[in-house]
CSV table of C-alpha atoms in Angstrom, one decimal:
chain,number,residue,atom,x,y,z
A,9,UNK,CA,9.3,-14.6,65.9
A,10,UNK,CA,6.2,-13.0,64.5
A,11,UNK,CA,6.3,-11.0,61.3
A,12,UNK,CA,3.1,-9.1,60.6
A,13,UNK,CA,2.1,-7.2,57.5
A,14,UNK,CA,-1.2,-5.3,57.3
A,15,UNK,CA,-3.1,-3.7,54.5
A,16,UNK,CA,-4.1,0.0,54.5
A,17,UNK,CA,-7.7,0.0,55.7
A,18,UNK,CA,-8.5,3.0,53.4
A,19,UNK,CA,-6.7,2.6,50.1
A,20,UNK,CA,-7.2,5.2,47.4
A,21,UNK,CA,-7.9,2.4,45.0
A,22,UNK,CA,-10.4,-0.1,46.2
A,23,UNK,CA,-9.9,-3.7,45.2
A,24,UNK,CA,-12.4,-6.5,46.0
A,25,UNK,CA,-13.7,-9.9,45.1
A,26,UNK,CA,-16.3,-9.6,42.4
A,27,UNK,CA,-17.2,-13.3,41.8
A,28,UNK,CA,-16.6,-16.7,43.5
A,29,UNK,CA,-17.2,-20.3,42.6
A,30,UNK,CA,-16.2,-23.8,43.7
A,31,UNK,CA,-15.9,-27.2,42.2
A,32,UNK,CA,-16.3,-30.6,44.0
A,33,UNK,CA,-15.5,-34.1,42.8
A,34,UNK,CA,-18.5,-36.3,42.4
A,35,UNK,CA,-17.2,-39.2,44.5
A,36,UNK,CA,-18.2,-39.2,48.1
A,37,UNK,CA,-16.3,-41.3,50.7
A,38,UNK,CA,-17.6,-41.7,54.3
A,39,UNK,CA,-15.4,-41.8,57.3
A,40,UNK,CA,-16.5,-45.3,57.9
A,41,UNK,CA,-15.5,-46.4,54.4
A,42,UNK,CA,-12.1,-44.6,54.8
A,43,UNK,CA,-11.4,-46.3,58.1
A,44,UNK,CA,-12.4,-49.7,56.7
A,45,UNK,CA,-10.0,-49.3,53.8
A,46,UNK,CA,-7.1,-48.3,56.2
A,47,UNK,CA,-7.8,-51.3,58.4
A,48,UNK,CA,-8.1,-53.6,55.4
A,49,UNK,CA,-4.9,-52.5,53.7
A,50,UNK,CA,-2.9,-52.3,57.0
A,51,UNK,CA,-4.2,-55.5,58.5
A,52,UNK,CA,-5.0,-53.8,61.8
A,53,UNK,CA,-8.1,-53.1,63.8
A,54,UNK,CA,-8.9,-49.6,65.1
A,55,UNK,CA,-11.5,-48.5,67.7
A,56,UNK,CA,-15.0,-48.4,66.2
A,57,UNK,CA,-15.9,-45.2,64.4
A,58,UNK,CA,-12.5,-43.7,65.3
A,59,UNK,CA,-12.2,-41.5,62.3
A,60,UNK,CA,-15.7,-40.0,62.6
A,61,UNK,CA,-15.7,-39.7,66.4
A,62,UNK,CA,-12.3,-37.9,66.5
A,63,UNK,CA,-12.9,-35.5,63.6
A,64,UNK,CA,-16.6,-34.9,63.3
A,65,UNK,CA,-16.3,-35.5,59.6
A,66,UNK,CA,-19.0,-37.6,58.1
A,67,UNK,CA,-18.0,-37.5,54.4
A,68,UNK,CA,-15.5,-36.0,52.0
A,69,UNK,CA,-15.2,-35.6,48.3
A,70,UNK,CA,-12.4,-37.6,46.6
A,71,UNK,CA,-11.0,-36.8,43.2
A,72,UNK,CA,-11.1,-39.6,40.6
A,73,UNK,CA,-8.0,-41.1,38.8
A,74,UNK,CA,-8.4,-38.6,36.0
A,75,UNK,CA,-9.1,-35.6,38.2
A,76,UNK,CA,-6.1,-33.6,39.2
A,77,UNK,CA,-5.5,-30.3,41.1
A,78,UNK,CA,-5.6,-28.5,37.8
A,79,UNK,CA,-8.9,-30.2,36.9
A,80,UNK,CA,-10.7,-28.9,39.9
A,81,UNK,CA,-9.1,-25.4,39.5
A,82,UNK,CA,-10.3,-25.2,35.8
A,83,UNK,CA,-13.8,-26.2,36.7
A,84,UNK,CA,-14.0,-23.6,39.4
A,85,UNK,CA,-12.4,-21.0,37.0
A,86,UNK,CA,-14.9,-21.7,34.3
A,87,UNK,CA,-17.7,-21.4,36.8
A,88,UNK,CA,-16.5,-18.1,38.2
A,89,UNK,CA,-15.9,-16.6,34.7
A,90,UNK,CA,-19.4,-17.7,33.7
A,91,UNK,CA,-21.0,-16.1,36.8
A,92,UNK,CA,-19.3,-12.8,36.0
A,93,UNK,CA,-20.1,-13.1,32.3
A,94,UNK,CA,-16.4,-12.7,31.7
A,95,UNK,CA,-14.2,-14.1,28.9
A,96,UNK,CA,-10.9,-15.9,29.7
A,97,UNK,CA,-9.2,-13.1,27.6
A,98,UNK,CA,-10.5,-10.6,30.1
A,99,UNK,CA,-8.0,-12.0,32.7
A,100,UNK,CA,-4.5,-10.5,32.7
A,101,UNK,CA,-3.1,-12.4,35.7
A,102,UNK,CA,-3.8,-16.0,36.8
A,103,UNK,CA,-2.6,-17.2,40.2
A,104,UNK,CA,-2.8,-20.9,41.0
A,105,UNK,CA,-2.7,-20.7,44.8
A,106,UNK,CA,-2.8,-24.1,46.4
A,107,UNK,CA,-1.0,-26.6,48.7
A,108,UNK,CA,-1.5,-29.2,45.9
A,109,UNK,CA,-0.1,-29.2,42.4
A,110,UNK,CA,-0.1,-31.5,39.4
A,111,UNK,CA,3.7,-31.9,39.2
A,112,UNK,CA,7.0,-30.4,40.3
A,113,UNK,CA,7.5,-28.6,37.1
A,114,UNK,CA,6.1,-26.7,35.3
A,115,UNK,CA,3.8,-24.5,37.5
A,116,UNK,CA,0.3,-25.9,37.6
A,117,UNK,CA,-0.9,-22.5,36.6
A,118,UNK,CA,0.3,-23.2,33.1
A,119,UNK,CA,-1.9,-26.2,32.9
A,120,UNK,CA,-4.9,-24.2,34.1
A,121,UNK,CA,-4.1,-21.5,31.6
A,122,UNK,CA,-3.8,-23.9,28.7
A,123,UNK,CA,-7.2,-25.5,29.5
A,124,UNK,CA,-8.9,-22.2,29.9
A,125,UNK,CA,-7.4,-20.6,26.8
A,126,UNK,CA,-6.3,-17.4,28.4
A,127,UNK,CA,-3.1,-15.4,27.6
A,128,UNK,CA,-2.7,-14.1,31.1
A,129,UNK,CA,0.6,-14.1,32.9
A,130,UNK,CA,0.6,-17.0,35.4
A,131,UNK,CA,2.4,-18.4,38.4
A,132,UNK,CA,1.9,-20.7,41.4
A,133,UNK,CA,1.8,-19.6,45.0
A,134,UNK,CA,2.1,-22.1,47.8
A,135,UNK,CA,1.8,-21.6,51.5
A,136,UNK,CA,0.0,-24.7,52.8
A,137,UNK,CA,-3.7,-24.1,53.7
A,138,UNK,CA,-3.2,-20.3,53.6
A,139,UNK,CA,-2.3,-20.5,49.9
A,140,UNK,CA,-5.7,-19.2,48.6
A,141,UNK,CA,-6.1,-16.3,50.9
A,142,UNK,CA,-2.4,-15.4,50.2
A,143,UNK,CA,-3.3,-15.6,46.5
A,144,UNK,CA,-6.1,-13.1,46.9
A,145,UNK,CA,-3.8,-10.7,48.9
A,146,UNK,CA,-1.2,-11.0,46.1
A,147,UNK,CA,-3.8,-10.3,43.5
A,148,UNK,CA,-4.8,-7.2,45.3
A,149,UNK,CA,-1.2,-6.1,45.5
A,150,UNK,CA,-0.7,-6.5,41.8
A,151,UNK,CA,-3.7,-4.4,41.1
A,152,UNK,CA,-2.7,-1.6,43.5
A,153,UNK,CA,0.7,-1.6,41.9
A,154,UNK,CA,-0.9,-1.1,38.5
A,155,UNK,CA,0.5,-4.4,37.1
A,156,UNK,CA,-2.9,-6.1,36.6
A,157,UNK,CA,-6.5,-5.1,36.1
A,158,UNK,CA,-8.5,-8.3,36.6
A,159,UNK,CA,-6.9,-11.3,38.4
A,160,UNK,CA,-8.2,-14.9,38.5
A,161,UNK,CA,-7.1,-16.7,41.7
A,162,UNK,CA,-7.7,-20.4,41.6
A,163,UNK,CA,-7.0,-23.4,43.8
A,164,UNK,CA,-7.3,-27.1,43.2
A,165,UNK,CA,-6.7,-29.2,46.3
A,166,UNK,CA,-6.2,-33.0,46.2
A,167,UNK,CA,-4.8,-33.7,49.6
A,168,UNK,CA,-6.5,-37.1,49.8
A,169,UNK,CA,-3.7,-38.4,47.7
A,170,UNK,CA,-1.3,-37.9,50.6
A,171,UNK,CA,-3.3,-40.1,53.0
A,172,UNK,CA,-1.4,-43.1,54.2
A,173,UNK,CA,-3.8,-46.0,53.4
A,174,UNK,CA,-1.4,-48.8,54.4
A,175,UNK,CA,0.1,-48.4,57.8
A,176,UNK,CA,2.6,-50.7,59.6
A,177,UNK,CA,1.2,-50.1,63.1
A,178,UNK,CA,-1.3,-48.1,65.1
A,179,UNK,CA,1.5,-45.7,65.9
A,180,UNK,CA,1.9,-45.0,62.2
A,181,UNK,CA,-1.8,-44.4,61.9
A,182,UNK,CA,-1.5,-41.8,64.7
A,183,UNK,CA,1.3,-40.0,62.9
A,184,UNK,CA,-0.8,-40.0,59.7
A,185,UNK,CA,-4.2,-39.3,61.4
A,186,UNK,CA,-4.3,-35.6,60.5
A,187,UNK,CA,-4.3,-36.7,56.8
A,188,UNK,CA,-7.5,-38.7,57.3
A,189,UNK,CA,-9.3,-35.4,57.7
A,190,UNK,CA,-8.7,-34.4,54.1
A,191,UNK,CA,-11.1,-33.9,51.2
A,192,UNK,CA,-10.6,-32.6,47.7
A,193,UNK,CA,-12.1,-29.4,46.2
A,194,UNK,CA,-11.4,-26.5,43.9
A,195,UNK,CA,-12.3,-22.8,44.2
A,196,UNK,CA,-11.8,-19.6,42.2
A,197,UNK,CA,-12.4,-15.8,42.6
A,198,UNK,CA,-12.1,-12.8,40.5
A,199,UNK,CA,-10.2,-9.9,42.0
A,200,UNK,CA,-10.4,-6.4,40.5
A,201,UNK,CA,-11.1,-2.7,41.3
A,202,UNK,CA,-14.5,-1.9,42.8
A,203,UNK,CA,-16.3,1.3,43.4
A,204,UNK,CA,-17.1,0.7,47.1
A,205,UNK,CA,-16.1,-1.7,49.9
A,206,UNK,CA,-13.5,-4.2,48.8
A,207,UNK,CA,-10.7,-5.7,50.8
A,208,UNK,CA,-10.5,-3.4,53.8
A,209,UNK,CA,-7.8,-5.1,55.9
A,210,UNK,CA,-5.3,-8.0,55.7
A,211,UNK,CA,-3.0,-9.3,58.4
A,212,UNK,CA,-0.4,-12.0,58.1
A,213,UNK,CA,1.5,-13.5,61.0
A,214,UNK,CA,4.2,-16.2,60.6
A,215,UNK,CA,5.7,-18.5,63.2
A,216,UNK,CA,8.2,-20.5,61.2
A,217,UNK,CA,9.8,-22.1,64.3
A,218,UNK,CA,6.9,-24.6,64.1
A,219,UNK,CA,7.5,-25.7,60.6
A,220,UNK,CA,8.3,-29.3,61.6
A,221,UNK,CA,4.9,-29.8,63.3
A,222,UNK,CA,3.4,-31.4,60.1
A,223,UNK,CA,3.6,-31.7,56.4
A,224,UNK,CA,4.5,-33.8,53.3
A,225,UNK,CA,8.2,-34.2,53.1
A,226,UNK,CA,8.5,-35.5,49.5
A,227,UNK,CA,8.9,-33.7,46.2
A,228,UNK,CA,11.6,-31.3,47.2
A,229,UNK,CA,15.4,-31.4,47.3
A,230,UNK,CA,15.4,-33.1,50.7
A,231,UNK,CA,13.4,-36.1,49.5
A,232,UNK,CA,13.0,-35.9,45.8
A,233,UNK,CA,11.9,-39.5,45.4
A,234,UNK,CA,10.3,-42.3,47.5
A,235,UNK,CA,6.7,-43.1,48.3
A,236,UNK,CA,7.5,-43.0,52.1
A,237,UNK,CA,7.8,-39.2,51.9
A,238,UNK,CA,4.6,-38.6,49.9
A,239,UNK,CA,2.3,-39.2,52.9
A,240,UNK,CA,1.0,-36.4,55.2
A,241,UNK,CA,2.3,-36.7,58.7
A,242,UNK,CA,1.9,-34.4,61.7
A,243,UNK,CA,0.9,-33.9,65.3
A,244,UNK,CA,-2.6,-32.6,65.1
A,245,UNK,CA,-2.7,-31.9,68.8
A,246,UNK,CA,0.5,-29.8,68.6
A,247,UNK,CA,-0.7,-27.8,65.7
A,248,UNK,CA,-4.0,-27.1,67.5
A,249,UNK,CA,-2.2,-25.9,70.6
A,250,UNK,CA,0.1,-23.7,68.5
A,251,UNK,CA,-2.9,-22.0,66.8
A,252,UNK,CA,-4.7,-21.6,70.1
A,253,UNK,CA,-1.7,-19.8,71.6
A,254,UNK,CA,-1.0,-17.4,68.8
A,255,UNK,CA,-4.4,-17.0,67.1
A,256,UNK,CA,-6.2,-15.0,69.7
A,257,UNK,CA,-3.5,-12.3,69.8
A,258,UNK,CA,-3.9,-12.0,66.0
A,259,UNK,CA,-7.7,-11.7,66.2
A,260,UNK,CA,-7.4,-9.0,69.0
A,261,UNK,CA,-5.0,-7.0,66.8
A,262,UNK,CA,-7.5,-7.0,63.9
A,263,UNK,CA,-10.4,-6.0,66.1
A,264,UNK,CA,-8.3,-3.2,67.7
A,265,UNK,CA,-7.1,-1.9,64.4
A,266,UNK,CA,-10.3,-2.0,62.5
A,267,UNK,CA,-12.7,-1.2,65.3
A,268,UNK,CA,-14.9,-4.1,64.1
A,269,UNK,CA,-16.4,-6.8,66.3
A,270,UNK,CA,-18.1,-10.1,65.4
A,271,UNK,CA,-21.5,-8.3,65.3
A,272,UNK,CA,-20.2,-6.1,62.4
A,273,UNK,CA,-19.7,-9.1,60.1
A,274,UNK,CA,-22.4,-10.9,58.1
A,275,UNK,CA,-20.3,-14.1,58.1
A,276,UNK,CA,-17.0,-15.4,59.5
A,277,UNK,CA,-15.2,-17.8,57.3
A,278,UNK,CA,-12.6,-20.0,59.0
A,279,UNK,CA,-10.3,-22.7,57.8
A,280,UNK,CA,-11.7,-26.0,59.1
A,281,UNK,CA,-9.7,-29.1,60.0
A,282,UNK,CA,-12.0,-31.0,62.3
A,283,UNK,CA,-15.3,-30.2,64.0
A,284,UNK,CA,-13.8,-30.3,67.5
A,285,UNK,CA,-11.2,-27.7,66.4
A,286,UNK,CA,-13.9,-25.5,65.0
A,287,UNK,CA,-16.0,-25.8,68.2
A,288,UNK,CA,-12.9,-24.9,70.2
A,289,UNK,CA,-12.3,-21.9,68.0
A,290,UNK,CA,-15.9,-20.7,68.6
A,291,UNK,CA,-15.4,-21.1,72.4
A,292,UNK,CA,-12.0,-19.3,72.6
A,293,UNK,CA,-12.8,-16.5,70.1
A,294,UNK,CA,-16.5,-16.2,71.2
A,295,UNK,CA,-17.7,-16.2,67.6
A,296,UNK,CA,-21.5,-16.7,67.4
A,297,UNK,CA,-22.2,-20.0,65.6
A,298,UNK,CA,-24.7,-18.5,63.2
A,299,UNK,CA,-21.9,-16.4,61.8
A,300,UNK,CA,-20.0,-19.5,60.5
A,301,UNK,CA,-20.4,-21.5,57.3
A,302,UNK,CA,-19.7,-25.0,58.6
A,303,UNK,CA,-18.3,-27.3,55.8
A,304,UNK,CA,-16.1,-29.7,57.6
A,305,UNK,CA,-18.6,-32.5,58.5
A,306,UNK,CA,-19.6,-32.6,54.8
A,307,UNK,CA,-16.3,-31.9,53.0
A,308,UNK,CA,-13.6,-32.6,55.5
A,309,UNK,CA,-10.4,-30.5,55.5
A,310,UNK,CA,-10.1,-29.2,51.9
A,311,UNK,CA,-6.9,-27.4,52.6
A,312,UNK,CA,-6.6,-23.9,51.0
A,313,UNK,CA,-9.9,-24.4,49.1
A,314,UNK,CA,-11.8,-24.2,52.5
A,315,UNK,CA,-12.4,-20.5,52.5
A,316,UNK,CA,-12.9,-20.4,48.7
A,317,UNK,CA,-15.7,-23.0,49.0
A,318,UNK,CA,-17.3,-20.9,51.8
A,319,UNK,CA,-17.1,-17.7,49.7
A,320,UNK,CA,-18.7,-19.4,46.8
A,321,UNK,CA,-21.6,-20.5,49.0
A,322,UNK,CA,-22.4,-17.1,50.4
A,323,UNK,CA,-21.3,-14.6,47.7
A,324,UNK,CA,-24.6,-14.4,45.8
A,325,UNK,CA,-26.6,-14.1,49.0
A,326,UNK,CA,-24.7,-11.1,50.4
A,327,UNK,CA,-26.1,-7.7,50.1
A,328,UNK,CA,-23.9,-4.7,49.1
A,329,UNK,CA,-22.1,-3.4,52.1
A,330,UNK,CA,-22.0,-6.8,53.9
A,331,UNK,CA,-18.7,-7.5,55.6
A,332,UNK,CA,-17.0,-10.9,55.8
A,333,UNK,CA,-14.1,-11.9,58.0
A,334,UNK,CA,-11.8,-14.6,56.7
A,335,UNK,CA,-9.4,-16.5,58.9
A,336,UNK,CA,-6.8,-18.8,57.3
A,337,UNK,CA,-4.5,-21.2,59.2
A,338,UNK,CA,-1.6,-22.9,57.5
A,339,UNK,CA,1.2,-25.3,58.4
A,340,UNK,CA,4.6,-23.7,58.6
A,341,UNK,CA,3.0,-22.0,60.7
A,342,UNK,CA,1.1,-19.0,59.4
A,343,UNK,CA,-2.2,-17.1,60.0
A,344,UNK,CA,-3.9,-14.8,57.5
A,345,UNK,CA,-6.9,-12.6,58.3
A,346,UNK,CA,-8.9,-10.7,55.7
A,347,UNK,CA,-11.8,-8.2,56.1
A,348,UNK,CA,-13.8,-7.9,52.9
A,349,UNK,CA,-16.8,-5.8,52.2
A,350,UNK,CA,-19.0,-6.6,49.2
A,351,UNK,CA,-19.4,-3.8,46.7
């Protein structure tokens, strides 16, 4: 079943993204190095250049032993506050919106707040790779409800820690293969009232009958302990087919409702898992390649930080009035679209 919620395209109060920043770990790991490590630790031999050929990913950033999800989020938060010449005390709500977290309890947002020195109300928001876009949408809702003035939305993603480096068989490698696309990153945005433009439209569509298609089973009440449940597993081909079946209808609904076509957007920001998936998306949705900010060959799949990193790369280059289309895809399965116009 599909449950869709859309934003009012012409709200009396305009809310937008006023600053964006990203944070990347220093360590770079190539797909060749990653495959060599898996083969070495597993004692198996895989086809040459399998990881790079199947994913189109050349490199990814990997957090160091002392770098956590909160570490990357704090770095991005400091960068975004600096770019806006804002003080941590200017923030009255902080949302840590990520598929990763430092620990089961307390909320990672508390760790971020303590490091930043704010007194904002904080909480975590988690919805797989849609977490960050959902966080921005939630920030907007708090502002429209009069419960916040300036919201800091942050993510810190460390999904490389869910990679299965030691597999017992080639079949186990196949089950874990989607995890080998991962990279680590952090991102942050400020969300507040704006005089013009802002977030013009949001659509969410949820297809929870597909929740078993992939994920990390450990850490919850079903599997509270045990390393076996801490690795990402999933059927990448199944997830791709699900998104292909449902995604185009969502895009058509947005285009019909807003009256906007790809030519009306300066950039189109898309969650990126592999390069073949991105190429297939361009073919099906007929998105001009020059509209995209392609990050996956360089950074891999950085989960919910994907669109945040892309926003950080383009924000300062956008002229007032430029429109940006964001498309988030998340396990579960969910799709989030957002139309944003820079003030």
